[in-house]
Short mmCIF file of C-alpha atoms in Angstrom, two decimals:
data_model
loop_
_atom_site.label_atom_id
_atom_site.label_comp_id
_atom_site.label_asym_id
_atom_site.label_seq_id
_atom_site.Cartn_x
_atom_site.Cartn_y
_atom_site.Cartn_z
CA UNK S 1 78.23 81.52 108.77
CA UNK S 2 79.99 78.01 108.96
CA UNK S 3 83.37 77.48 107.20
CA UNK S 4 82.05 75.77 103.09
CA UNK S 5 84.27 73.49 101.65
CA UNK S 6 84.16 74.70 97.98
CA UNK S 7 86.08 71.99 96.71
CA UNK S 8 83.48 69.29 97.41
CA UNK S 9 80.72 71.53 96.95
CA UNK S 10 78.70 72.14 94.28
CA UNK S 11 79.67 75.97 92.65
CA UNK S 12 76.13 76.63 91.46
CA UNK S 13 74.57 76.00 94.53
CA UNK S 14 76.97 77.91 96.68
CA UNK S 15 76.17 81.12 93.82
CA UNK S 16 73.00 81.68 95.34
CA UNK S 17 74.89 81.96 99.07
CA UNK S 18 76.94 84.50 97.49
CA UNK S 19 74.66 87.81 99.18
CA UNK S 20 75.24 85.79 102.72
CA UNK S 21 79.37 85.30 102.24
CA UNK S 22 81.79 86.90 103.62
CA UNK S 23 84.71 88.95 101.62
CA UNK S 24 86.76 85.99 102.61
CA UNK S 25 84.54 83.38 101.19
CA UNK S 26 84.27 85.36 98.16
CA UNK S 27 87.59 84.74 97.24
CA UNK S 28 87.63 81.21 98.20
CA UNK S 29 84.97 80.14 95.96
CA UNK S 30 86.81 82.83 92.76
CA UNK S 31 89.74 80.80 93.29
CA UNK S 32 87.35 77.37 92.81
CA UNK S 33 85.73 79.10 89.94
CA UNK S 34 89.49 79.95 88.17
CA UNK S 35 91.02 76.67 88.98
CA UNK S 36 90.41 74.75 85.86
CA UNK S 37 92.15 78.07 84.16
CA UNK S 38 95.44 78.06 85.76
CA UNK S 39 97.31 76.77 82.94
CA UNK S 40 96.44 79.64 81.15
CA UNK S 41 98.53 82.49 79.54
CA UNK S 42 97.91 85.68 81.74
CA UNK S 43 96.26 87.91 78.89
CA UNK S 44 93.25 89.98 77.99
CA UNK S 45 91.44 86.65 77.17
CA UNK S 46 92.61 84.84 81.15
CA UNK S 47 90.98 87.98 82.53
CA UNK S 48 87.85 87.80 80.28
CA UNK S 49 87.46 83.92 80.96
CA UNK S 50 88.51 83.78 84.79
CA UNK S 51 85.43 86.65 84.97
CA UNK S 52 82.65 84.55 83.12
CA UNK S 53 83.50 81.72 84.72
CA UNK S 54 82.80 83.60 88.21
CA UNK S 55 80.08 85.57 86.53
CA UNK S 56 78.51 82.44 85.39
CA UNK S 57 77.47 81.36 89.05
CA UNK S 58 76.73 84.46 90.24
CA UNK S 59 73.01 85.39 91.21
CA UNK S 60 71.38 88.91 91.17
CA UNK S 61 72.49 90.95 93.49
CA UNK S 62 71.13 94.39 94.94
CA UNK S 63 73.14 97.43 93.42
CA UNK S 64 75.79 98.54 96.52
CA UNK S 65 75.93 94.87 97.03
CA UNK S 66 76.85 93.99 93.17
CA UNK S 67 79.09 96.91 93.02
CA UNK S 68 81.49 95.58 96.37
CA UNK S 69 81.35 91.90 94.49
CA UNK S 70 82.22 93.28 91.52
CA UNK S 71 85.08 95.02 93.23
CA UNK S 72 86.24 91.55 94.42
CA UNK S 73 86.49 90.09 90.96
CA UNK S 74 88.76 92.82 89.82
CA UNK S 75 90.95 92.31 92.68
CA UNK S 76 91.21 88.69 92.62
CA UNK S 77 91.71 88.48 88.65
CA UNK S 78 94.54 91.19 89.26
CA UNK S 79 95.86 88.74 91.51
CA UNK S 80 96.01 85.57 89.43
CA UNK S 81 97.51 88.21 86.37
CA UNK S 82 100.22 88.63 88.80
CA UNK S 83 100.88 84.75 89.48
CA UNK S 84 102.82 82.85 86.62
CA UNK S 85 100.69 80.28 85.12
CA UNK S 86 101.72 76.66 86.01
CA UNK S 87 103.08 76.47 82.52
CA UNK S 88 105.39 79.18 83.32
CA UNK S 89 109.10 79.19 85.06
CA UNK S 90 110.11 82.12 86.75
CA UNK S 91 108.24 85.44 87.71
CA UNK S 92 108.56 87.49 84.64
CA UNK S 93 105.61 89.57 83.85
CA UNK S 94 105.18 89.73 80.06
CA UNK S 95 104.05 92.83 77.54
CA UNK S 96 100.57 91.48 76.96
CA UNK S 97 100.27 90.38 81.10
CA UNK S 98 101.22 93.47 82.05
CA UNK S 99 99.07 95.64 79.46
CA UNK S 100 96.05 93.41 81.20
CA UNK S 101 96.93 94.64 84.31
CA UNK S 102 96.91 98.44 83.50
CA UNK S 103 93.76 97.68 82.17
CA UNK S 104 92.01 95.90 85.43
CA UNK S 105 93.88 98.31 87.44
CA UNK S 106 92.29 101.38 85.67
CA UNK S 107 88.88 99.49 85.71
CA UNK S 108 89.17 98.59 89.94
CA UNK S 109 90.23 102.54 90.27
CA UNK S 110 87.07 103.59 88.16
CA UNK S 111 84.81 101.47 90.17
CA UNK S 112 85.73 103.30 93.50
CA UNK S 113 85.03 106.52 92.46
CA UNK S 114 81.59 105.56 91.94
CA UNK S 115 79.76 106.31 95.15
CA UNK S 116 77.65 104.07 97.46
CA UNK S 117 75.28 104.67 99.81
CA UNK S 118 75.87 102.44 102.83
CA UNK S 119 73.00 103.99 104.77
CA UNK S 120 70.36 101.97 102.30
CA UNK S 121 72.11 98.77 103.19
CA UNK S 122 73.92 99.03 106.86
CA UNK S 123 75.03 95.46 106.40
CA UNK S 124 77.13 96.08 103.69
CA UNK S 125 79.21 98.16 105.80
CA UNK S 126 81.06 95.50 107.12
CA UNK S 127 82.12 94.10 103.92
CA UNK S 128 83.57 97.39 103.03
CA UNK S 129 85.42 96.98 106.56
CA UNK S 130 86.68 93.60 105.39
CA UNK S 131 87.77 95.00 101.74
CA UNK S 132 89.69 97.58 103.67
CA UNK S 133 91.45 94.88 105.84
CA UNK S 134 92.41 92.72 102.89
CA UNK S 135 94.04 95.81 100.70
CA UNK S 136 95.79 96.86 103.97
CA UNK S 137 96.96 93.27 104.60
CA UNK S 138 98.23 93.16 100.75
CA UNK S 139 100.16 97.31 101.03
CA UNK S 140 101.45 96.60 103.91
CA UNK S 141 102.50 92.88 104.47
CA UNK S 142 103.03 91.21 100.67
CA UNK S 143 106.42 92.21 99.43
CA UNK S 144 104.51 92.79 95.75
CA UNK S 145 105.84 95.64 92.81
CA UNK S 146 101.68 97.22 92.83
CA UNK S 147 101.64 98.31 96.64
CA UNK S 148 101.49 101.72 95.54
CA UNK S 149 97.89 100.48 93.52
CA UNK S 150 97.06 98.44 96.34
CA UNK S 151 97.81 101.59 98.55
CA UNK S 152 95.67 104.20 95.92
CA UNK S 153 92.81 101.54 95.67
CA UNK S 154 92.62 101.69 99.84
CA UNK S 155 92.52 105.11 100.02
CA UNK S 156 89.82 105.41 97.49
CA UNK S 157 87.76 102.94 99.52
CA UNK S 158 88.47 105.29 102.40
CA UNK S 159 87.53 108.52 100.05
CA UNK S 160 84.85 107.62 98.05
CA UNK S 161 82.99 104.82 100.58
CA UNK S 162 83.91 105.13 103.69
CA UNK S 163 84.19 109.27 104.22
CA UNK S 164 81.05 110.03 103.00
CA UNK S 165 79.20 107.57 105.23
CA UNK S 166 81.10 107.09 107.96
CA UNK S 167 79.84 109.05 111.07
CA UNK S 168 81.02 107.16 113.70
CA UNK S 169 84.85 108.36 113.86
CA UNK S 170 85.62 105.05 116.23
CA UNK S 171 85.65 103.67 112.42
CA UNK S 172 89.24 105.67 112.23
CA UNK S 173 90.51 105.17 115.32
CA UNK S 174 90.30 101.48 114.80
CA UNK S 175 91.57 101.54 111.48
CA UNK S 176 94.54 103.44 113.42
CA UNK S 177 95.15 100.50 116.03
CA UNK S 178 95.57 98.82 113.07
CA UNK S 179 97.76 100.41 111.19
CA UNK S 180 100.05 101.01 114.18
CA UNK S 181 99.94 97.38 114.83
CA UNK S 182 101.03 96.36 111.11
CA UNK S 183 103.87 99.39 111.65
CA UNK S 184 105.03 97.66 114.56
CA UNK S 185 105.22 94.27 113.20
CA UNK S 186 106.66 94.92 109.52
CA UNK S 187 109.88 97.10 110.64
CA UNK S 188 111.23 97.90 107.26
CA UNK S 189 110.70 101.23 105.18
CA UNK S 190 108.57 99.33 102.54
CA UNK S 191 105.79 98.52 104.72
CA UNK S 192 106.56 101.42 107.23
CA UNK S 193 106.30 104.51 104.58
CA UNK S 194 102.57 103.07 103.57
CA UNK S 195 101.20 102.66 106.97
CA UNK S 196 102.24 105.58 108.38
CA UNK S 197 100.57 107.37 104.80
CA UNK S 198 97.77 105.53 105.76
CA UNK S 199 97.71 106.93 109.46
CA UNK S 200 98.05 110.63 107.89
CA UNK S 201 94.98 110.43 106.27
CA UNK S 202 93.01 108.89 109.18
CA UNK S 203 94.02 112.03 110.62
CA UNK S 204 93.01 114.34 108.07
CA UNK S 205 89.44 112.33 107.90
CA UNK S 206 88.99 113.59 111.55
CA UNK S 207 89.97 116.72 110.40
CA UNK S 208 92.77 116.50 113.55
CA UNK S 209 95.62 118.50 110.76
CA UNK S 210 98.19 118.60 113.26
CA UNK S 211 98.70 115.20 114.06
CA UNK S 212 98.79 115.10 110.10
CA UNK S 213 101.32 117.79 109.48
CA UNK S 214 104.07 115.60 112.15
CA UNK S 215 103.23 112.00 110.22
CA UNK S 216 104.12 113.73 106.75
CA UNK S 217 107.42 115.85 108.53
CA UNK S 218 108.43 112.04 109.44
CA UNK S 219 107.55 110.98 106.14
CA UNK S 220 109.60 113.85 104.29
CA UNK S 221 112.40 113.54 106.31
CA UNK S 222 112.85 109.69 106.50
CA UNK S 223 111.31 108.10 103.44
CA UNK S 224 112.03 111.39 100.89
CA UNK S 225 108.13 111.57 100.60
CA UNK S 226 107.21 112.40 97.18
CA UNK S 227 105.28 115.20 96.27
CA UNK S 228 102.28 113.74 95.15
CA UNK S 229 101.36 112.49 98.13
CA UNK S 230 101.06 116.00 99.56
CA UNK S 231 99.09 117.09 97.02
CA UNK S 232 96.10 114.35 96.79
CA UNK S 233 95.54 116.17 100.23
CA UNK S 234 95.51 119.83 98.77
CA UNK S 235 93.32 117.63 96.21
CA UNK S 236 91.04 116.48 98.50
CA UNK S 237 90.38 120.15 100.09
CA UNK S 238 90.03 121.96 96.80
CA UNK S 239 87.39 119.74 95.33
CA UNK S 240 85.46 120.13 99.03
CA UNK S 241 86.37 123.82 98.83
CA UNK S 242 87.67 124.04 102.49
CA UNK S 243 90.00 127.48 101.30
CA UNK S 244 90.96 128.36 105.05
CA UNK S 245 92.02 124.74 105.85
CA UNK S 246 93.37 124.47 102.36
CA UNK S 247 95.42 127.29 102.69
CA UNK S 248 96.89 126.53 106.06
CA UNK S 249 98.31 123.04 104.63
CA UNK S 250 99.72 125.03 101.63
CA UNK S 251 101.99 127.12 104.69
CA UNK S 252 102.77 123.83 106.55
CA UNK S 253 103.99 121.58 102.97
CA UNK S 254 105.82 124.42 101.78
CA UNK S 255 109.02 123.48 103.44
CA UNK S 256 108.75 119.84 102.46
CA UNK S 257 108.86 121.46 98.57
CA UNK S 258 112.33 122.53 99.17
CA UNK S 259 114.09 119.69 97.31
CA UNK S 260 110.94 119.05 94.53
CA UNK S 261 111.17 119.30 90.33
CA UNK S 262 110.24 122.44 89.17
CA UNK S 263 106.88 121.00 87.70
CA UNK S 264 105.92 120.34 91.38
CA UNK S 265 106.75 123.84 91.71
CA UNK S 266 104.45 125.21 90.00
CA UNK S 267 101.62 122.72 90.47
CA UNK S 268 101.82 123.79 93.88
CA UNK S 269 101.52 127.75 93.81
CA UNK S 270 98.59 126.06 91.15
CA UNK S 271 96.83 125.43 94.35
CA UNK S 272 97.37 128.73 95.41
CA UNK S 273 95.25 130.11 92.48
CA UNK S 274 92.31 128.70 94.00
CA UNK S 275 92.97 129.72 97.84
CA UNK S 276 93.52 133.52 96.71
CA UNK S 277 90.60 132.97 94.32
CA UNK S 278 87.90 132.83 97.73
CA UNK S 279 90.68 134.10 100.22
CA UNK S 280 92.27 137.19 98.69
CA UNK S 281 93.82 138.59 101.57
CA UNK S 282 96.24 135.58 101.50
CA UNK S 283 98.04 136.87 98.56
CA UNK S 284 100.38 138.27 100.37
CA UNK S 285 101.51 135.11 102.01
CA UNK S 286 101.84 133.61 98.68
CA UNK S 287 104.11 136.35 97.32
CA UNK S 288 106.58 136.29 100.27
CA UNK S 289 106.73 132.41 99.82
CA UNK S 290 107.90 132.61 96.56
CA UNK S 291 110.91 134.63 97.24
CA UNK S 292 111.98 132.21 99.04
CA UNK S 293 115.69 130.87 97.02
CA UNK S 294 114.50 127.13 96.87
CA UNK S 295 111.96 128.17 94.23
CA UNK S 296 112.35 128.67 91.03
CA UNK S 297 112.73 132.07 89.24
CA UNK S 298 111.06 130.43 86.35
CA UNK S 299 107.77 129.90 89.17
CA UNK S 300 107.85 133.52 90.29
CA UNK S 301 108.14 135.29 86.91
CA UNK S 302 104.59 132.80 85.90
CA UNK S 303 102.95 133.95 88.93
CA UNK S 304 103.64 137.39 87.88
CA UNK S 305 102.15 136.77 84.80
CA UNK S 306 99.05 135.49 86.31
CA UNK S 307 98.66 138.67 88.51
CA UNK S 308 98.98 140.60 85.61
CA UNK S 309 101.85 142.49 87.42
CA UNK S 310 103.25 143.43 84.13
CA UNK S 311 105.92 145.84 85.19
CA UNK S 312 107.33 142.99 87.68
CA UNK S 313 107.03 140.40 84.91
CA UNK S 314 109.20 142.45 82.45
CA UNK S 315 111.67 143.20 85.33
CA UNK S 316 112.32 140.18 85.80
CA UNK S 317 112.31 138.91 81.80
CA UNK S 318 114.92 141.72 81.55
CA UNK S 319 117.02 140.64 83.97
CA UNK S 320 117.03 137.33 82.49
CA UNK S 321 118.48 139.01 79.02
CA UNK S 322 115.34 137.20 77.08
CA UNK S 323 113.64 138.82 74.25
CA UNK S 324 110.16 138.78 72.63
CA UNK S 325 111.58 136.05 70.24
CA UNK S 326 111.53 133.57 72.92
CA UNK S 327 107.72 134.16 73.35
CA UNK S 328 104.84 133.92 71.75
CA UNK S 329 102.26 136.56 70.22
CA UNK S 330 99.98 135.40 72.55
CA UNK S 331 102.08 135.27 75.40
CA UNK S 332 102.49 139.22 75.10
CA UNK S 333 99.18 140.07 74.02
CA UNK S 334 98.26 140.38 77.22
CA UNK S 335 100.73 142.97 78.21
CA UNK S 336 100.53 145.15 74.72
CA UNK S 337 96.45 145.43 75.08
CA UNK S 338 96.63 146.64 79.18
CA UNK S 339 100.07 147.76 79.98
CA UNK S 340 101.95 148.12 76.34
CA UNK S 341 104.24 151.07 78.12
CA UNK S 342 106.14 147.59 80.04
CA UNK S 343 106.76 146.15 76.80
CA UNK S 344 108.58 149.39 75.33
CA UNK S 345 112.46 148.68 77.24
CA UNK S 346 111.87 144.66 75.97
CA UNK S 347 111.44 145.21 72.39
CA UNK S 348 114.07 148.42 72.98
CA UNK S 349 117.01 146.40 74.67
CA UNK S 350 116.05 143.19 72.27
CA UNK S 351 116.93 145.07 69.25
CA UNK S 352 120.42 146.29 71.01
CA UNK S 353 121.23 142.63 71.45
CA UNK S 354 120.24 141.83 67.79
CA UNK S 355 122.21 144.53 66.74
CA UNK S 356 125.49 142.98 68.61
CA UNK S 357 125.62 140.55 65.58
CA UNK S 358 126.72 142.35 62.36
CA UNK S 359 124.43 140.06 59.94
CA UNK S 360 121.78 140.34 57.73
CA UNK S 361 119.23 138.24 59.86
CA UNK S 362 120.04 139.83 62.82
CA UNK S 363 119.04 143.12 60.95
CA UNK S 364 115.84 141.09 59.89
CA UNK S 365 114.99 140.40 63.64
CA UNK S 366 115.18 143.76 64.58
CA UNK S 367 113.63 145.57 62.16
CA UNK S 368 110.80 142.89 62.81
CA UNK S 369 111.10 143.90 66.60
CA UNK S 370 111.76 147.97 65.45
CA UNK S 371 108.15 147.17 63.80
CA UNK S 372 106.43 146.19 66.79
CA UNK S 373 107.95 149.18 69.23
CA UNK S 374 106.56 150.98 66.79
CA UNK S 375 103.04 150.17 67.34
CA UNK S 376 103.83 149.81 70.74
CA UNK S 377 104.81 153.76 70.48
CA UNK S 378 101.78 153.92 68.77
CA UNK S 379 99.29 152.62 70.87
CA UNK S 380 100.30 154.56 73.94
CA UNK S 381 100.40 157.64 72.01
CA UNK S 382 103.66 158.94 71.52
CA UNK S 383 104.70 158.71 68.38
CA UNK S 384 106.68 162.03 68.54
CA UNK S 385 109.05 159.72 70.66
CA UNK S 386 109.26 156.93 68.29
CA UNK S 387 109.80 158.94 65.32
CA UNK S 388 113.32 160.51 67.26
CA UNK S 389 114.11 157.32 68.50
CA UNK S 390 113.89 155.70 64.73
CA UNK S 391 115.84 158.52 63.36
CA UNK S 392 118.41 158.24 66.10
CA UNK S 393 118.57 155.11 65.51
CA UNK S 394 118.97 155.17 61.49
CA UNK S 395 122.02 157.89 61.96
CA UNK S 396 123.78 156.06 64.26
CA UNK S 397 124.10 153.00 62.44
CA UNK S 398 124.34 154.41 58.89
CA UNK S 399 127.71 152.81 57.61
CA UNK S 400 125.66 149.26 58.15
CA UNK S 401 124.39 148.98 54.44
CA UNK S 402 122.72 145.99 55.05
CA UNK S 403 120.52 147.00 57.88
CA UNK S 404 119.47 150.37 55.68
CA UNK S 405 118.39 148.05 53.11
CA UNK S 406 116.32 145.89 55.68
CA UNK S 407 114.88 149.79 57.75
CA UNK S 408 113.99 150.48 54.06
CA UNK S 409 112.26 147.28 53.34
CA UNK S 410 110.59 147.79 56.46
CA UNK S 411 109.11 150.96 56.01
CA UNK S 412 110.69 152.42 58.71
CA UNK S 413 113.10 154.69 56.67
CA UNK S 414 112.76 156.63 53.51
#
């Protein structure tokens, strides 16, 4: 299609070409649309005007078709949001501005993850090539504050429009070229980290992992990649339920965890839930990465608790010198209704520490805790045991008038 000259040209007229444009020419004729607003305060009512006034001139569309335009507003009112108004010195984005942008932002990612179907309208696929050019063009070649959106809205595209109707994996290796092209002409780490993200996923698209695994060891060795990155891929192979592939990339990232939060921590060994869910023979594996000393204690003793490995749980609890004070009821109901016996030396060694403190509360905590061994005793049916222990327990501290009073109160003495 020949080059329009939208400024001369009449806005209506060039509405109805609007199924025939280009991406490109799109954005030329939003940007004739929005001129008469560029004096405007960038707020919730810029955004709603600058989209009726491209709205207004815009003719019925088929529905993939519609849904890529619509895409195309979104972007381009995101980008005049970001652009000072002409009335405006300086590049400071304001409170209301910025709250507008969240807002489009959310909206753009929400529109992605709506599905097309490219097969119903082949020609559409190559404006979903040229979307894909222009949000690599803005991640990796505008120095701008939102490349990580711009970034997350082009892998979306890739996800949720390309993936699932792309068969042809030439599509990826040309994206590639490209990406190693931009790498190659934009030398520093800000464009750098992005592309070579970008490359990592191409990868993983082809299902080629290994080529995946050395673009992310790069990435976590030069750029201190985060750990969210790594996990939008475990992500992506949980909600496709791939458990063997999934549970190979949870070996390979699990040195790049080293250095991570502990809430990273344990949303990764989250991940293994699911892989020893429809894989149980990899339990093991999970188990022996977890004593590794980069993790947290913290991580180990809640996998425990997952695996109901009671015994192991309260090991480790004891070792810690916690007591049932620092949990909840429910957190232990578990344990006292299928394994109460492991409970028996926490309640026992939390009253000793109680008892270290010669005052009345501390009495009060562990009669409380006295009155839950004893059900404990109870329940597995040894109450001949309890009953010496209680009286032992009486005698030897019977100069402590204060704690009679509160075994008394208790019921626990006569």
């Amino acid at each position: 299609m020949e080059p329009i000259d939208f400024s001369t040209a009449n806005l209506s007229a060039h509405g109805e070409q609007i199924a025939d444009m280009s991406v490109s020419q799109w954005h030329e004729l939003f940007a004739q649309c929005t001129a008469p607003l560029l004096s405007m305060t960038r707020n919730e009512q810029f955004a709603r005007t600058a989209a009726d006034a491209i709205h207004k001139i815009k003719p019925q569309l088929p529905p993939v078709l519609n849904q890529i335009f619509e895409l195309h507003v979104q972007l381009f009112i995101l980008q005049l949001l970001a652009t000072p108004s002409e009335n405006h010195y300086g590049h400071f984005i304001g409170y209301y501005t910025q709250i507008t942008i969240n807002d489009v932002q959310s909206s753009i990612i929400a529109s992605i993850e709506s599905n097309i179907n490219l097969a119903d309208q082949p020609e559409n696929s190559q404006r979903v090539k040229e979307t894909i050019r222009l949000l690599r063009d803005t991640m990796l070649t505008k120095m701008t504050k939102d490349a990580a959106f711009y970034f997350d809205v082009y892998l979306d595209v890739w996800r949720y429009w390309m993936e699932p109707n792309v068969k042809d994996p030439g599509w990826y290796e040309e994206e590639l070229e490209h990406l190693r092209a931009a790498t190659a002409l934009h030398s520093t780490s800000q464009h750098t980290y992005p592309s070579l993200l970008a490359q990592s996923w191409m990868h993983f698209f082809c299902r080629r992992d290994q080529e995946t695994f050395e673009l992310l060891k790069e990435l976590s060795s030069s750029y201190q990649e985060h750990a969210n990155e790594l996990f939008n891929f475990l992500s992506e192979l949980d909600s496709a339920g791939e458990w063997q592939r999934m549970y190979e990339w949870l070996v390979f990232i699990h040195p790049l965890l080293h250095s991570v939060r502990l809430q990273y921590q344990f949303v990764y060994f989250s991940f293994w839930d699911d892989v020893i869910a429809n894989l149980p023979e990899t339990e093991p594996e999970m188990w022996e990465l977890l004593t590794d000393s980069h993790f947290a204690v913290t991580v180990y003793e809640d996998k425990l608790y997952h695996y109901e490995k009671w015994e192991q749980w309260m090991d480790s609890v004891l070792c810690k010198g916690r007591d049932p004070l620092d949990y909840r009821v429910a957190d232990l109901a578990p344990i006292e209704k299928n394994a109460p016996e492991a409970l028996l030396p926490f309640y026992h060694q939390a009253v000793e520490q109680q008892m270290i403190f010669r005052t009345r509360a501390h009495y009060k905590s562990a009669v409380k805790m006295l009155k839950r061994l004893a059900k404990l005793y109870k329940k597995t049916k040894n109450l001949p045991r309890w009953e010496q222990f209680i009286a032992s327990f009486a005698a030897r501290h019977s100069r402590l008038r204060a704690l009679q009073e509160e075994l008394r109160k208790g019921k626990l003495i006569s």
